[in-house]
Amino acid sequence: RVWPSIPHYCCYWFRTGTMLAQRSPLSRQCSWGSLLWGSWMSAVEAATEAATEAATEAARGFEPVADPQEKLKVPEVPSDVSTSDGTNSAWSEEAVSDDAERLEDADEAELRTFWMSKVMHARWMGKDGCKEAVPQIVQDAPDFMRHDRDFVLTAVAQNGEAFRYVHHVLRADRKVLLSALATSGSALKYATDRFKAHQPTVVAAMKTLGFQLQGDEVLRDLVLLAVKKDGLLLDMVCEKLKAEHEVVLAAVGNNGAALELVNDNLKGYESIVSAAMRNLGFIPSPGESVKDMFMTAVQSDGLLLRLASNALRQDNEVVLA
């Protein structure tokens, strides 16, 4: 673009020099040679400056174009390329959908790497070296990660309490559960009833909790041993044994708050409620009804209403007390 413009500059300066020579008072003292020489020198300088500017723009990656609007033009959809159904193959929705799926797959892979790294590098250390941040990380993780078996196994191996936030499909996976029980025996309470009734699984949980077992105990004996030491472990008991009067009585006798975990139909037994109230510091009178025991309890601490049966929680007299 630069060199074809040199004659233009030359003609411009030649005409300018001629006009100045004709109009200037000093025209008689100037020679045509000096005017021509000055015109040519000016033209060369202008051409050199233009060439330098063009070279600088090219080096910066801004190649000059004849029409600046050409850069703003959007390519038109080819009209002569179409599929058998009349849709344009180059701009079809299927092609856009495929690109979106590939992008989504890439994003999911990146997210998986991120969450795996986050679990593996959790730093908050708690009791027995378990990483207390892990359950929160699993809870915050997207749903597809809680379906990911590798991610879940990595998490529960560091803190079994993360089992609580695992997808229900993986909570039915015994390998995942045993990995969780290796670091937190209380993770059994988040397992399905099938595992709570499985003796080897219960044994694994109790060993992690520090129970000294002989190895020949039946499931019922294991449960009684557990709730007598900590009544809140009733939450780890299968539904069948949780409905047994002796098991429940042992649990509430150790910790009255375990009454909240008892089946609703057993909360109407005076012996069970009386044992719980005694553990909580109340002294029920002989022959006192369950309602009267709760009336006395909630007058002292309204939060104890949560231990009552559904029927008593809907009784206006008990609620207002």
PDB file of N, CA, C and O in Angstrom, residues 25 42 61 117 143 156 169 205-206 230 240 267 277 319 321:
ATOM      1  N   PRO A  25       7.236  36.435  -3.027  1.00  0.00           N
ATOM      2  CA  PRO A  25       8.065  37.575  -3.477  1.00  0.00           C
ATOM      3  C   PRO A  25       9.482  37.150  -3.788  1.00  0.00           C
ATOM      4  O   PRO A  25      10.201  37.839  -4.498  1.00  0.00           O
ATOM      5  N   SER A  42      10.708  16.078   0.378  1.00  0.00           N
ATOM      6  CA  SER A  42       9.520  15.993   1.232  1.00  0.00           C
ATOM      7  C   SER A  42       8.730  14.730   0.922  1.00  0.00           C
ATOM      8  O   SER A  42       8.195  14.060   1.825  1.00  0.00           O
ATOM      9  N   GLY A  61       0.420  -7.071  14.729  1.00  0.00           N
ATOM     10  CA  GLY A  61      -0.655  -7.983  14.385  1.00  0.00           C
ATOM     11  C   GLY A  61      -1.899  -7.302  13.880  1.00  0.00           C
ATOM     12  O   GLY A  61      -2.938  -7.927  13.719  1.00  0.00           O
ATOM     13  N   SER A 117      -9.589 -33.392  44.977  1.00  0.00           N
ATOM     14  CA  SER A 117      -8.447 -32.721  45.593  1.00  0.00           C
ATOM     15  C   SER A 117      -8.834 -32.065  46.905  1.00  0.00           C
ATOM     16  O   SER A 117      -8.079 -32.079  47.880  1.00  0.00           O
ATOM     17  N   ASP A 143     -24.408 -33.104  43.325  1.00  0.00           N
ATOM     18  CA  ASP A 143     -25.078 -34.404  43.449  1.00  0.00           C
ATOM     19  C   ASP A 143     -24.332 -35.502  42.707  1.00  0.00           C
ATOM     20  O   ASP A 143     -24.245 -36.631  43.194  1.00  0.00           O
ATOM     21  N   VAL A 156     -15.111 -41.153  52.973  1.00  0.00           N
ATOM     22  CA  VAL A 156     -15.449 -41.893  54.197  1.00  0.00           C
ATOM     23  C   VAL A 156     -14.234 -42.571  54.813  1.00  0.00           C
ATOM     24  O   VAL A 156     -14.219 -42.865  56.016  1.00  0.00           O
ATOM     25  N   VAL A 169     -28.042 -44.607  47.197  1.00  0.00           N
ATOM     26  CA  VAL A 169     -27.625 -45.804  46.452  1.00  0.00           C
ATOM     27  C   VAL A 169     -26.310 -46.343  46.996  1.00  0.00           C
ATOM     28  O   VAL A 169     -26.148 -47.554  47.194  1.00  0.00           O
ATOM     29  N   ALA A 205     -18.654 -51.946  63.684  1.00  0.00           N
ATOM     30  CA  ALA A 205     -18.955 -50.635  64.250  1.00  0.00           C
ATOM     31  C   ALA A 205     -18.579 -50.571  65.725  1.00  0.00           C
ATOM     32  O   ALA A 205     -17.968 -49.597  66.184  1.00  0.00           O
ATOM     33  N   MET A 206     -18.909 -51.603  66.472  1.00  0.00           N
ATOM     34  CA  MET A 206     -18.650 -51.594  67.905  1.00  0.00           C
ATOM     35  C   MET A 206     -17.155 -51.665  68.221  1.00  0.00           C
ATOM     36  O   MET A 206     -16.690 -51.072  69.193  1.00  0.00           O
ATOM     37  N   ASP A 230     -24.016 -46.488  76.144  1.00  0.00           N
ATOM     38  CA  ASP A 230     -24.414 -45.184  75.588  1.00  0.00           C
ATOM     39  C   ASP A 230     -25.806 -45.339  75.000  1.00  0.00           C
ATOM     40  O   ASP A 230     -25.986 -45.952  73.944  1.00  0.00           O
ATOM     41  N   LYS A 240     -36.300 -54.003  64.394  1.00  0.00           N
ATOM     42  CA  LYS A 240     -36.837 -55.143  65.142  1.00  0.00           C
ATOM     43  C   LYS A 240     -36.427 -55.084  66.606  1.00  0.00           C
ATOM     44  O   LYS A 240     -37.258 -55.252  67.513  1.00  0.00           O
ATOM     45  N   LYS A 267     -43.513 -45.012  73.628  1.00  0.00           N
ATOM     46  CA  LYS A 267     -43.454 -43.805  74.460  1.00  0.00           C
ATOM     47  C   LYS A 267     -44.669 -43.675  75.380  1.00  0.00           C
ATOM     48  O   LYS A 267     -44.722 -42.771  76.204  1.00  0.00           O
ATOM     49  N   MET A 277     -37.266 -40.203  82.675  1.00  0.00           N
ATOM     50  CA  MET A 277     -37.392 -39.020  83.528  1.00  0.00           C
ATOM     51  C   MET A 277     -36.444 -39.089  84.724  1.00  0.00           C
ATOM     52  O   MET A 277     -35.848 -38.081  85.120  1.00  0.00           O
ATOM     53  N   VAL A 319     -48.680 -28.734  75.702  1.00  0.00           N
ATOM     54  CA  VAL A 319     -47.933 -27.715  74.943  1.00  0.00           C
ATOM     55  C   VAL A 319     -47.907 -26.394  75.694  1.00  0.00           C
ATOM     56  O   VAL A 319     -46.866 -25.733  75.780  1.00  0.00           O
ATOM     57  N   ALA A 321     -48.126 -25.935  78.817  1.00  0.00           N
ATOM     58  CA  ALA A 321     -47.379 -26.048  80.072  1.00  0.00           C
ATOM     59  C   ALA A 321     -45.929 -25.634  79.861  1.00  0.00           C
ATOM     60  O   ALA A 321     -45.266 -25.149  80.763  1.00  0.00           O
TER      61      ALA A 321
END
